[in-house]
Backbone as CSV, one residue per row, in Angstrom:
resi,resn,N_x,N_y,N_z,CA_x,CA_y,CA_z,C_x,C_y,C_z
1,MET,-12.155,-46.294,2.083,-13.066,-45.261,2.771,-12.054,-43.254,1.844
2,ASP,-12.135,-42.242,2.032,-11.144,-41.231,0.998,-11.744,-40.674,2.071
3,LEU,-9.920,-40.781,3.067,-9.786,-39.361,4.118,-10.085,-38.316,3.797
4,ALA,-9.151,-38.067,2.605,-9.814,-36.202,2.043,-10.883,-35.574,2.359
5,ARG,-11.987,-37.068,2.227,-13.548,-35.910,2.301,-13.694,-35.848,3.935
6,LEU,-13.611,-37.308,4.458,-13.755,-36.969,5.302,-12.683,-35.714,6.797
7,PHE,-11.446,-35.445,6.091,-10.697,-35.113,6.985,-10.086,-33.503,6.193
8,PRO,-10.876,-32.795,5.419,-10.394,-31.939,3.774,-9.543,-31.301,4.807
9,ARG,-8.389,-31.242,4.562,-7.666,-29.994,3.914,-8.010,-28.035,3.583
10,ARG,-7.665,-27.485,4.959,-8.587,-26.059,4.505,-6.663,-25.595,4.241
11,ARG,-7.760,-24.947,2.573,-7.206,-23.882,1.867,-6.590,-21.718,3.095
12,ALA,-5.683,-21.655,3.217,-5.011,-20.692,3.765,-5.496,-19.360,3.307
13,PRO,-6.503,-18.547,3.419,-6.690,-17.521,3.630,-6.004,-16.733,2.155
14,ARG,-6.704,-16.113,1.266,-6.034,-15.614,0.126,-6.188,-14.100,0.224
15,VAL,-5.747,-13.675,-0.509,-5.665,-11.500,-0.760,-5.133,-11.744,-2.020
16,ALA,-6.625,-10.737,-2.615,-6.113,-10.160,-3.783,-5.345,-8.490,-3.393
17,LEU,-4.362,-8.710,-3.629,-3.374,-7.148,-4.660,-3.445,-6.532,-5.096
18,ILE,-4.418,-4.968,-5.348,-4.057,-4.271,-6.113,-3.424,-2.958,-6.056
19,ARG,-2.451,-2.671,-6.866,-1.829,-1.990,-6.925,-2.208,-0.554,-7.369
20,LEU,-2.391,0.926,-6.961,-2.571,1.652,-7.877,-1.548,3.552,-7.435
21,GLN,-0.616,2.617,-8.476,-0.108,3.296,-8.689,0.601,4.300,-9.508
22,GLY,0.745,5.783,-9.505,0.729,6.123,-10.593,-0.983,8.088,-9.967
23,ALA,-0.696,8.849,-10.893,-1.261,9.599,-11.170,-2.651,8.906,-11.680
24,ILE,-3.766,10.167,-11.152,-5.308,9.397,-11.218,-6.251,10.884,-12.804
25,GLY,-6.715,9.624,-13.954,-7.261,10.722,-14.493,-7.083,10.163,-15.818
26,ILE,-7.903,10.588,-17.463,-8.388,9.524,-18.083,-6.343,9.081,-18.846
27,THR,-6.708,8.141,-19.482,-5.248,8.079,-19.846,-5.271,7.367,-21.238
28,ARG,-4.336,7.762,-22.266,-4.983,6.632,-24.054,-3.157,5.391,-23.619
29,PRO,-4.306,4.380,-23.999,-4.173,3.068,-24.035,-2.342,3.015,-23.740
30,GLY,-2.084,2.535,-22.531,-0.528,1.704,-22.234,0.044,3.425,-22.171
31,SER,-0.255,4.544,-21.872,-0.039,5.271,-21.404,0.401,5.375,-19.230
32,PRO,1.073,5.852,-18.529,0.704,5.660,-17.392,-0.640,6.292,-17.351
33,GLY,-0.572,6.011,-15.915,-1.748,6.735,-14.978,-3.249,5.779,-14.250
34,LEU,-4.065,5.898,-13.550,-4.996,5.785,-13.462,-6.509,5.684,-13.714
35,SER,-7.062,5.055,-14.161,-8.441,5.475,-15.198,-10.033,4.610,-14.467
36,ASP,-11.051,4.458,-14.191,-12.122,3.437,-14.107,-11.563,2.754,-15.032
37,ALA,-11.726,3.489,-16.664,-11.717,1.895,-17.522,-10.577,0.763,-17.659
38,ALA,-8.974,1.175,-17.503,-8.187,0.526,-16.890,-8.248,0.001,-16.317
39,LEU,-8.422,-0.140,-14.609,-8.915,-0.843,-13.327,-9.845,-1.535,-13.583
40,ALA,-10.901,-1.238,-14.572,-11.823,-2.185,-13.852,-12.211,-3.410,-13.885
41,PRO,-11.432,-3.952,-15.558,-11.298,-5.668,-15.365,-10.629,-6.050,-14.095
42,VAL,-8.914,-5.383,-13.525,-8.179,-5.887,-12.418,-9.240,-5.944,-11.195
43,ILE,-9.705,-4.699,-10.873,-10.550,-4.323,-9.860,-11.763,-5.637,-10.077
44,GLU,-12.445,-6.246,-10.931,-13.545,-6.805,-10.466,-12.986,-8.063,-10.515
45,ARG,-11.528,-8.654,-11.377,-10.935,-9.736,-10.936,-10.943,-10.124,-9.169
46,ALA,-10.298,-8.972,-8.828,-9.699,-9.332,-7.521,-10.699,-9.807,-6.323
47,PHE,-12.217,-9.107,-7.015,-13.079,-9.351,-5.925,-13.627,-10.590,-6.190
48,ARG,-13.519,-10.887,-7.666,-14.639,-11.799,-7.375,-13.768,-13.140,-7.697
49,LYS,-12.220,-13.637,-8.664,-11.814,-14.832,-8.494,-11.374,-15.373,-7.422
50,GLY,-12.083,-16.596,-7.192,-11.885,-17.802,-6.140,-11.921,-17.001,-4.831
51,LYS,-12.797,-16.281,-4.879,-13.492,-15.995,-3.182,-12.558,-15.032,-2.332
52,PRO,-11.904,-14.669,-2.537,-11.263,-14.045,-1.427,-11.751,-13.389,-0.241
53,ALA,-10.633,-13.413,1.042,-10.531,-12.997,2.067,-10.810,-11.731,2.211
54,ALA,-9.934,-11.351,1.193,-10.471,-9.800,1.955,-8.913,-9.096,0.618
55,VAL,-9.415,-7.912,0.150,-8.700,-7.680,-1.165,-7.796,-5.919,-0.566
56,ALA,-6.338,-6.311,-0.982,-5.644,-4.682,-0.710,-5.109,-4.027,-1.253
57,LEU,-5.308,-2.883,-1.222,-5.177,-2.143,-1.531,-3.818,-1.502,-1.506
58,VAL,-3.107,-0.753,-2.606,-1.711,-1.106,-2.316,-1.762,0.614,-3.321
59,ILE,-1.574,1.765,-2.067,-1.469,2.890,-3.006,-0.363,4.561,-3.112
60,ASN,0.072,4.620,-4.369,1.074,5.483,-4.298,0.752,6.986,-5.469
61,SER,-0.113,7.840,-5.163,-0.305,8.517,-5.696,-0.447,9.456,-5.228
62,PRO,0.041,10.372,-5.989,-0.566,12.005,-5.718,-1.583,12.974,-5.983
63,GLY,-2.603,11.667,-6.742,-3.889,12.722,-7.120,-3.887,13.116,-8.267
64,GLY,-5.486,13.627,-9.268,-5.005,14.127,-9.752,-7.079,14.319,-10.501
65,SER,-7.648,13.384,-11.548,-8.806,13.930,-11.883,-10.524,13.059,-10.611
66,PRO,-10.928,13.901,-10.030,-11.713,14.210,-9.104,-12.272,13.116,-10.001
67,VAL,-13.133,13.451,-11.075,-14.122,12.705,-11.902,-13.510,11.502,-11.616
68,GLN,-12.358,10.827,-11.696,-12.092,9.335,-12.288,-11.208,8.724,-10.758
69,SER,-11.204,9.861,-9.868,-11.271,8.617,-8.304,-12.472,8.248,-7.981
70,SER,-13.109,9.463,-7.817,-14.534,8.827,-7.737,-15.323,8.143,-8.032
71,LEU,-14.614,7.303,-9.948,-15.733,6.428,-10.226,-14.566,5.462,-9.376
72,ILE,-13.374,5.421,-9.707,-12.484,4.351,-8.905,-12.943,3.955,-7.914
73,ALA,-12.658,4.534,-6.822,-13.606,4.409,-5.141,-14.633,3.713,-6.072
74,ALA,-16.087,4.311,-5.967,-17.580,3.261,-6.593,-17.380,2.296,-6.777
75,ARG,-16.369,1.883,-7.723,-16.683,1.008,-8.318,-16.116,-0.155,-6.821
76,ILE,-14.971,0.055,-6.322,-14.393,-0.926,-5.272,-15.277,-1.335,-3.573
77,ARG,-15.744,0.034,-4.016,-17.108,-0.290,-2.895,-18.024,-1.050,-3.346
78,ARG,-18.757,-0.305,-4.935,-19.619,-1.472,-4.946,-19.266,-3.000,-4.584
79,LEU,-18.035,-3.212,-4.995,-17.623,-4.706,-4.900,-17.859,-5.149,-3.934
80,ALA,-17.213,-4.701,-3.111,-17.163,-5.175,-1.569,-18.333,-4.955,-1.356
81,ASP,-18.695,-4.488,-1.258,-20.272,-4.710,-0.631,-21.628,-6.120,-1.566
82,GLU,-21.122,-6.284,-2.510,-21.790,-6.991,-3.770,-21.644,-8.701,-2.441
83,THR,-20.292,-7.963,-2.749,-18.941,-9.667,-2.422,-19.280,-9.936,-1.405
84,HIS,-19.004,-9.064,-0.246,-18.757,-9.041,0.923,-17.481,-8.526,1.731
85,VAL,-16.597,-9.009,0.823,-15.188,-8.738,0.991,-14.497,-7.280,1.400
86,PRO,-13.974,-7.314,3.010,-13.700,-6.046,2.789,-12.113,-6.479,2.752
87,VAL,-12.403,-4.751,3.105,-10.609,-3.501,1.702,-9.333,-3.234,2.881
88,HIS,-8.491,-3.236,2.412,-8.171,-2.700,3.410,-6.550,-2.190,2.477
89,ALA,-6.406,-0.463,3.028,-5.562,0.318,1.636,-4.423,0.649,2.210
90,PHE,-3.625,-0.065,2.191,-1.797,0.564,2.314,-1.239,1.471,1.480
91,VAL,-0.662,2.451,2.164,0.072,3.787,1.640,1.499,3.784,0.771
92,GLU,2.099,3.740,-0.106,3.797,3.736,0.324,3.833,5.665,0.412
93,ASP,4.243,6.127,-0.061,5.012,7.207,-0.736,3.374,8.628,-0.485
94,VAL,2.896,8.039,-0.697,1.696,8.663,-0.818,-0.078,8.948,-1.664
95,ALA,-0.494,8.849,-0.348,-2.076,9.170,-1.204,-2.562,10.175,-1.079
96,ALA,-2.191,10.835,-1.311,-2.885,13.127,-1.604,-3.476,13.040,-2.220
97,SER,-5.123,13.993,-2.417,-5.798,14.418,-2.839,-6.706,13.432,-3.449
98,GLY,-6.856,13.057,-4.914,-7.553,11.415,-5.303,-6.680,10.192,-5.130
99,GLY,-5.954,9.850,-3.843,-5.210,9.040,-3.986,-4.922,8.999,-2.791
100,TYR,-6.160,10.334,-1.755,-7.143,9.664,-0.433,-7.603,9.558,-0.821
101,TRP,-8.741,10.180,-2.020,-9.717,9.251,-2.157,-10.159,7.874,-2.611
102,LEU,-9.319,7.312,-2.815,-9.206,5.949,-3.574,-9.224,5.155,-2.014
103,ALA,-8.054,5.559,-1.666,-8.009,5.376,0.367,-9.079,5.265,0.881
104,CYS,-10.076,6.057,1.295,-11.140,5.425,1.541,-12.097,4.618,0.967
105,ALA,-11.830,4.305,0.027,-12.711,3.563,-0.275,-12.235,2.237,0.111
106,ALA,-11.211,1.689,0.979,-10.975,0.884,1.826,-12.395,0.628,2.968
107,ASP,-12.087,-0.333,4.248,-12.382,-0.095,5.502,-11.762,0.931,6.382
108,ASP,-10.096,-0.425,6.034,-9.163,0.821,6.966,-7.992,0.658,5.764
109,ILE,-7.757,2.008,6.875,-6.229,2.816,5.767,-5.037,2.733,6.487
110,TRP,-3.699,1.919,6.459,-2.454,2.312,7.043,-2.278,2.589,6.161
111,ALA,-0.325,3.187,6.510,0.908,4.089,6.081,1.368,4.067,6.725
112,ASP,2.934,4.187,6.121,4.414,4.206,6.703,3.941,5.543,7.537
113,GLU,4.987,4.788,8.372,4.664,6.469,9.257,5.542,7.982,8.685
114,THR,6.654,7.696,7.661,6.881,8.632,6.762,5.655,8.858,5.339
115,SER,5.491,8.242,5.358,4.198,8.450,4.132,3.193,9.631,4.538
116,VAL,2.775,10.490,3.087,2.005,11.363,2.915,0.779,11.420,2.675
117,VAL,-0.579,11.607,3.081,-1.620,11.522,3.458,-2.153,13.104,3.326
118,GLY,-3.507,12.887,2.506,-4.419,13.706,2.606,-4.699,15.334,1.827
119,SER,-4.064,16.539,1.712,-4.461,17.373,0.676,-6.198,17.595,0.304
120,ILE,-7.021,17.203,1.046,-8.680,16.851,0.956,-8.636,18.274,0.363
121,GLY,-8.281,18.571,-0.939,-8.897,19.585,-1.517,-8.987,19.008,-3.263
122,VAL,-9.438,20.882,-3.677,-8.944,20.449,-5.768,-8.236,21.178,-5.497
123,ILE,-7.760,21.490,-7.296,-7.061,22.118,-7.656,-6.726,23.009,-8.953
124,SER,-6.854,24.435,-9.656,-7.042,24.430,-10.325,-6.017,25.570,-11.450
125,SER,-5.092,24.682,-12.176,-3.953,25.544,-12.975,-3.961,25.579,-14.023
126,GLY,-2.900,26.610,-14.402,-2.413,27.001,-16.117,-1.713,27.794,-16.213
127,PHE,-1.789,28.639,-17.030,-1.043,29.643,-17.310,-1.738,30.834,-18.005
128,GLY,-1.181,31.918,-17.869,-1.427,33.221,-18.423,-1.083,33.678,-20.137
129,LEU,-1.183,33.467,-21.064,-0.392,34.218,-21.768,-0.385,35.098,-22.287
130,ASP,-1.410,35.484,-22.609,-2.328,37.085,-23.161,-1.104,38.499,-22.913
131,GLY,-0.371,38.500,-22.387,0.737,38.982,-21.944,2.634,38.867,-23.369
132,LEU,3.041,37.128,-23.345,3.752,36.627,-24.126,3.257,37.114,-25.439
133,ILE,1.414,36.860,-26.178,1.343,36.818,-27.777,1.075,38.475,-28.211
134,ALA,0.708,39.063,-26.524,0.423,40.226,-26.694,2.561,41.657,-27.531
135,LYS,3.750,40.506,-26.647,4.273,41.446,-26.400,5.761,40.806,-28.299
136,HIS,4.339,39.305,-28.032,5.271,39.114,-29.997,4.227,39.588,-30.700
137,GLY,3.277,40.748,-30.590,2.546,41.039,-31.738,1.875,39.906,-32.601
138,ILE,1.523,39.251,-31.589,0.535,37.979,-32.109,-0.898,38.397,-31.672
139,GLU,-1.579,37.963,-32.565,-3.461,38.242,-31.705,-4.225,37.105,-31.856
140,ARG,-5.110,37.085,-30.737,-5.238,36.170,-30.786,-7.194,36.435,-30.798
141,ARG,-7.893,35.413,-31.703,-9.073,35.469,-32.462,-9.660,34.448,-32.345
142,VAL,-10.364,34.465,-31.877,-11.742,33.234,-30.440,-13.474,34.166,-31.139
143,HIS,-13.844,33.101,-32.478,-15.823,32.757,-32.259,-16.010,31.861,-32.107
144,THR,-17.564,32.147,-31.383,-18.364,31.746,-30.076,-19.853,31.626,-30.490
145,ALA,-19.874,31.201,-30.916,-21.892,30.742,-30.400,-21.680,30.024,-28.409
146,GLY,-21.747,31.508,-27.697,-22.209,31.162,-26.075,-20.914,31.109,-26.192
147,GLY,-21.889,32.687,-24.639,-19.873,33.080,-24.037,-19.302,32.628,-23.251
148,SER,-20.050,31.273,-22.769,-19.019,30.521,-22.932,-17.746,30.390,-23.046
149,LYS,-18.183,30.010,-24.392,-17.327,28.761,-24.365,-15.144,29.472,-24.457
150,SER,-15.657,30.137,-24.251,-13.949,30.714,-24.020,-13.525,31.013,-22.776
151,PHE,-14.280,30.279,-22.199,-14.365,30.238,-20.919,-12.314,29.806,-20.431
152,LEU,-11.891,30.865,-19.452,-10.910,30.650,-18.902,-9.823,30.807,-20.262
153,ASP,-9.879,30.686,-21.618,-9.086,31.682,-22.683,-7.539,31.486,-21.730
154,PRO,-6.216,30.811,-22.114,-5.343,31.607,-21.902,-4.168,32.024,-22.658
155,PHE,-5.279,32.883,-23.608,-4.349,34.065,-24.419,-4.951,34.109,-23.485
156,ARG,-6.564,34.892,-23.527,-6.990,36.306,-23.109,-6.611,36.574,-21.640
157,PRO,-7.078,37.768,-21.009,-6.682,37.893,-20.004,-7.899,37.578,-18.834
158,GLU,-7.608,37.063,-17.722,-8.611,36.541,-17.115,-10.119,37.541,-16.604
159,LYS,-11.421,36.996,-16.318,-12.353,37.713,-16.574,-12.966,37.415,-15.343
160,PRO,-13.313,38.332,-13.483,-13.888,38.425,-13.267,-14.498,37.465,-12.561
161,GLU,-16.030,37.017,-14.038,-17.683,36.303,-13.968,-16.558,34.787,-14.045
162,ASP,-15.546,34.597,-15.219,-14.720,33.460,-15.263,-14.399,32.860,-13.810
163,ILE,-13.308,33.982,-13.362,-12.821,33.418,-12.075,-14.089,32.269,-10.344
164,ALA,-15.385,33.618,-10.820,-16.004,32.809,-9.270,-16.863,31.843,-10.582
165,ARG,-16.925,31.856,-11.325,-17.901,30.547,-12.053,-16.565,29.370,-11.532
166,LEU,-15.488,29.646,-12.282,-14.241,28.340,-11.521,-14.562,28.012,-10.055
167,THR,-14.524,29.164,-9.737,-14.780,28.782,-8.134,-15.553,28.480,-7.084
168,ARG,-16.746,28.825,-8.460,-18.207,27.146,-7.741,-17.959,26.273,-8.335
169,LEU,-17.240,25.705,-9.659,-16.404,24.617,-10.294,-16.314,24.091,-9.056
170,LEU,-14.781,24.720,-8.845,-14.062,24.056,-7.715,-14.908,23.402,-6.301
171,GLU,-15.916,24.384,-5.734,-16.640,24.245,-4.355,-17.416,22.684,-4.126
172,ASP,-17.956,22.925,-5.393,-18.942,21.743,-5.342,-18.265,20.088,-5.744
173,MET,-17.018,20.067,-6.331,-15.912,19.414,-6.091,-15.230,18.752,-4.766
174,HIS,-14.895,19.727,-4.373,-14.802,19.639,-2.511,-16.022,19.584,-1.901
175,ARG,-16.611,19.543,-2.067,-18.384,19.802,-1.144,-17.998,17.441,-1.153
176,ALA,-18.362,17.418,-2.499,-18.115,15.508,-2.994,-16.893,15.299,-2.206
177,PHE,-15.899,15.653,-2.269,-14.515,14.546,-1.659,-15.190,14.887,-0.535
178,LYS,-15.448,15.687,0.244,-15.705,16.520,1.864,-16.623,14.793,2.377
179,ALA,-17.517,15.377,1.298,-19.203,14.260,1.641,-18.268,12.208,1.471
180,HIS,-17.407,12.447,0.652,-16.815,11.309,0.556,-16.672,10.173,1.525
181,VAL,-14.834,11.517,2.462,-13.858,10.915,3.604,-14.827,10.365,4.942
182,THR,-16.033,12.073,4.135,-16.690,12.147,6.057,-17.897,10.697,5.717
183,ALA,-18.324,10.476,5.016,-18.870,8.777,5.090,-17.852,7.906,5.032
184,ARG,-17.386,7.564,5.052,-16.728,6.216,5.264,-15.571,6.231,6.035
185,ARG,-14.884,8.286,6.704,-14.163,7.781,7.623,-14.800,7.498,9.294
186,GLY,-16.504,7.887,9.024,-17.373,9.070,10.678,-16.791,8.461,11.236
187,THR,-16.679,9.152,12.139,-16.603,9.253,13.809,-15.139,8.836,14.465
188,ARG,-14.499,8.493,13.466,-11.958,8.287,13.277,-12.221,9.488,13.475
189,LEU,-12.774,10.587,12.054,-12.218,11.545,12.332,-12.279,12.277,13.821
190,SER,-10.506,13.303,13.992,-10.834,13.751,15.521,-11.605,14.786,15.092
191,GLY,-12.282,16.060,14.469,-13.409,16.524,14.216,-12.332,18.180,14.403
192,ALA,-11.265,17.919,14.370,-10.026,18.789,13.587,-11.002,19.313,11.747
193,ASP,-9.609,20.697,11.590,-10.357,21.174,10.067,-9.081,20.523,8.915
194,LEU,-10.093,19.131,8.852,-8.924,18.133,7.834,-9.149,18.428,6.180
195,PHE,-10.117,20.160,6.195,-10.236,19.519,4.864,-10.548,21.110,4.152
196,THR,-8.519,21.738,4.366,-8.116,22.603,4.026,-7.499,22.684,2.596
197,GLY,-7.236,21.207,2.205,-5.552,21.057,1.659,-4.721,20.411,2.159
198,GLU,-4.168,20.750,3.957,-2.803,20.448,3.998,-2.709,18.730,4.107
199,VAL,-1.719,17.997,3.819,-0.661,17.041,3.937,-0.372,17.175,5.830
200,TRP,-0.557,15.324,6.190,0.309,14.904,7.735,1.163,13.660,7.558
201,THR,2.061,13.278,7.313,2.706,12.245,7.691,1.759,10.889,8.355
202,GLY,2.527,9.608,7.691,1.912,8.489,8.230,1.252,8.666,9.852
203,ALA,2.844,8.604,10.425,2.677,9.246,12.160,1.631,9.923,12.907
204,GLN,1.449,11.682,11.878,0.677,13.059,12.924,-1.189,12.122,12.218
205,ALA,-0.853,11.812,11.271,-2.376,11.501,10.365,-3.008,10.223,11.101
206,VAL,-2.278,9.213,11.652,-3.180,9.139,12.572,-3.689,8.889,14.180
207,ALA,-3.605,10.394,14.210,-4.105,10.865,15.200,-5.874,12.066,14.567
208,THR,-5.117,12.421,13.342,-6.922,12.987,13.080,-7.309,12.770,12.828
209,GLY,-7.417,10.758,12.663,-8.536,9.567,12.465,-8.496,9.080,10.740
210,LEU,-7.399,10.120,9.481,-7.424,10.223,7.793,-6.796,8.687,8.215
211,ILE,-5.569,7.762,9.423,-5.791,6.226,8.903,-5.638,5.872,10.020
212,ASP,-5.793,4.576,10.145,-5.959,3.702,11.275,-4.885,3.656,12.219
213,GLY,-3.715,3.520,11.359,-2.238,3.561,12.290,-1.500,3.034,10.725
214,THR,0.184,2.812,11.620,1.223,2.586,10.765,1.740,1.591,10.141
215,ALA,0.954,0.582,9.559,1.802,-1.073,9.183,2.098,-0.944,7.510
216,HIS,2.787,-2.223,7.307,3.113,-1.835,5.941,2.216,-3.455,5.456
217,ALA,1.693,-3.269,3.597,1.378,-4.876,4.216,1.239,-5.908,4.173
218,VAL,2.136,-6.749,3.371,2.565,-7.967,4.113,2.609,-8.404,5.352
219,PRO,2.741,-7.726,6.593,3.211,-7.754,8.341,1.067,-7.762,8.558
220,LYS,0.651,-6.554,8.102,-0.745,-6.193,8.793,-1.459,-7.719,8.233
221,LEU,-1.423,-8.056,6.842,-1.718,-9.176,6.755,-1.952,-10.333,7.089
222,LYS,-0.368,-10.399,7.409,0.210,-11.851,8.010,-0.566,-11.358,9.759
223,ALA,-1.100,-10.448,10.221,-2.037,-10.357,11.471,-3.116,-10.300,11.330
224,LEU,-3.432,-10.359,10.768,-5.000,-10.015,10.036,-6.365,-11.136,9.371
225,TYR,-5.457,-12.985,9.257,-5.329,-13.277,8.209,-4.036,-14.977,8.726
226,GLY,-3.388,-14.740,9.563,-2.304,-15.841,9.764,-1.776,-15.770,8.737
227,ASP,-0.438,-16.163,9.049,1.101,-16.198,8.757,1.353,-16.919,8.026
228,LYS,-0.252,-17.566,7.002,-0.003,-18.668,6.059,-1.240,-18.065,4.931
229,VAL,-1.546,-16.641,5.022,-1.966,-15.818,3.700,-1.357,-15.695,2.895
230,ARG,-1.969,-15.919,1.802,-1.865,-16.122,0.146,-1.728,-14.911,-0.154
231,ILE,-1.365,-13.618,-0.654,-1.459,-12.250,-1.002,-0.908,-12.649,-2.122
232,VAL,-2.170,-11.815,-2.768,-2.158,-12.824,-4.936,-1.598,-12.169,-4.864
233,PRO,-1.172,-11.063,-6.023,-1.336,-9.363,-6.712,-2.430,-9.599,-7.911
234,ALA,-2.524,-8.893,-7.982,-3.210,-8.178,-9.455,-2.692,-8.356,-10.877
235,ASN,-3.419,-8.231,-11.546,-2.650,-7.737,-12.824,-2.734,-6.101,-13.137
236,GLY,-1.838,-5.557,-13.306,-2.705,-3.742,-13.795,-2.549,-4.266,-15.127
237,PRO,-3.034,-2.710,-15.602,-3.579,-2.745,-16.787,-2.384,-2.574,-17.873
238,ARG,-2.460,-3.317,-18.893,-1.700,-3.410,-19.820,-1.623,-2.007,-20.501
239,ARG,-0.045,-2.362,-20.974,0.823,-1.125,-22.098,0.379,-1.867,-22.991
240,SER,1.228,-0.943,-24.252,0.071,-1.295,-25.680,1.128,-1.365,-25.825
241,TRP,1.716,-2.988,-27.294,3.337,-3.490,-27.275,3.503,-2.389,-27.947
242,LEU,3.151,-1.220,-28.948,4.388,0.246,-29.245,5.325,0.091,-27.885
243,ARG,3.708,1.028,-27.221,5.624,1.108,-25.908,6.492,0.011,-25.223
244,LEU,5.482,-1.080,-25.064,6.565,-2.399,-25.109,7.324,-1.856,-25.680
245,LEU,8.099,-1.797,-26.798,9.051,-2.261,-27.986,9.390,-0.784,-28.177
246,GLY,9.372,0.182,-27.289,9.432,2.143,-27.168,9.185,2.012,-29.260
247,ALA,8.861,2.101,-29.188,7.725,2.389,-31.183,7.260,3.260,-31.810
248,GLY,6.808,4.000,-29.607,6.298,4.878,-29.758,6.797,6.379,-30.258
249,LEU,5.422,6.621,-31.483,6.417,7.622,-33.291,5.320,9.291,-32.885
250,GLY,5.951,10.039,-32.873,4.632,11.235,-33.518,4.511,11.983,-32.160
251,ALA,2.517,11.913,-31.938,1.854,11.931,-31.387,2.132,11.164,-30.084
252,GLU,2.412,10.110,-30.457,1.908,9.193,-29.844,3.133,9.806,-27.974
253,VAL,4.714,10.404,-28.970,6.316,10.229,-27.854,5.670,11.791,-27.580
254,ALA,4.482,12.777,-28.257,3.930,14.078,-27.426,4.000,13.836,-26.506
255,GLY,2.705,12.758,-26.797,1.723,12.428,-25.847,1.906,11.813,-24.389
256,ALA,3.348,11.514,-24.165,4.307,10.611,-23.036,4.671,11.649,-22.506
257,LEU,5.433,12.223,-23.358,6.104,13.988,-22.848,5.258,14.242,-21.945
258,LEU,3.578,14.563,-22.139,3.431,15.810,-21.200,2.866,15.182,-20.371
259,ASP,2.181,13.099,-20.399,1.889,12.817,-19.343,2.516,12.762,-18.527
260,THR,3.860,12.498,-18.506,4.979,12.627,-17.712,5.232,13.977,-17.010
261,ALA,5.135,15.121,-17.718,5.163,16.436,-17.292,3.722,16.299,-16.258
262,GLU,3.106,16.801,-16.428,2.080,16.727,-15.663,2.191,15.724,-14.209
263,GLU,1.905,14.475,-14.841,2.841,13.577,-13.898,3.868,13.623,-13.152
264,ARG,4.926,14.401,-13.206,5.972,14.847,-12.151,5.871,16.124,-11.479
265,ALA,4.755,17.269,-12.290,4.590,17.888,-11.420,3.659,18.167,-10.123
266,LEU,2.734,16.154,-10.466,1.573,16.216,-9.278,2.494,16.400,-7.951
267,TRP,3.536,14.898,-8.204,4.148,14.253,-7.446,5.546,15.684,-6.507
268,ALA,5.224,15.959,-7.453,6.942,17.595,-7.112,6.085,17.955,-6.243
269,ARG,3.891,18.235,-5.700,3.451,18.496,-4.460,4.183,18.849,-3.422
270,TYR,4.566,17.236,-3.752,5.043,16.018,-2.193,6.395,16.366,-1.842
271,GLY,6.791,17.064,-2.833,8.593,16.109,-2.587,8.857,14.915,-2.977
272,LEU,7.962,14.967,-4.386,8.877,13.527,-4.910,8.966,13.791,-5.903
């Protein structure tokens, strides 16, 4: 008599954990940051491998590209709906701007009391260098076919029509961001104006409805799925062998420095 078949052992529930760490944007192979192309196999595997009881997102991101934020979040939601697997988000230091966009892909959001959450807005920043090149006697020569091809050229004075055009672009992106948050958080939102770009601590964000409570990943997942829950980290995007060996040269090194500078600027907005 096969006792194992008569009395099958119940396997402990398994939760796939995806770490979303860093700025969001299109990145070169091996460079830091989050993009839909790099994360696609990780997300697909987390939802489809071994019938998980849930997927957990551990988020530590100051934001970045609205498009990549939308693509990653949409992929998570599509797979969650197809597989009927619940998704829980856990915020570490920060889930701001695009980082909060990703958090809203989950069914519930948890954070540390001191996490930074929110920044539901869109920003465009740059430098005006027209005065600098004029001071050094440098002449800027630009020839275009199409009146808007030199839009916001940093080596030319700003034009009111360019600023107006940029404002329209930012407002469209902001509307999409607000619609995503409203659709995902629904009646949990407090009704206050939460879309000004302001940020809150995790403790403050509970009252606004931006998050569901303060909790850390492992104890919360044990509370939800039992003490024997198996939390299985998903593999992150692979780094290029050149970076692993420290052998990046030329443009690779220059690109890495730019990546680092841009990411540091994003983190610095939140004092990190």
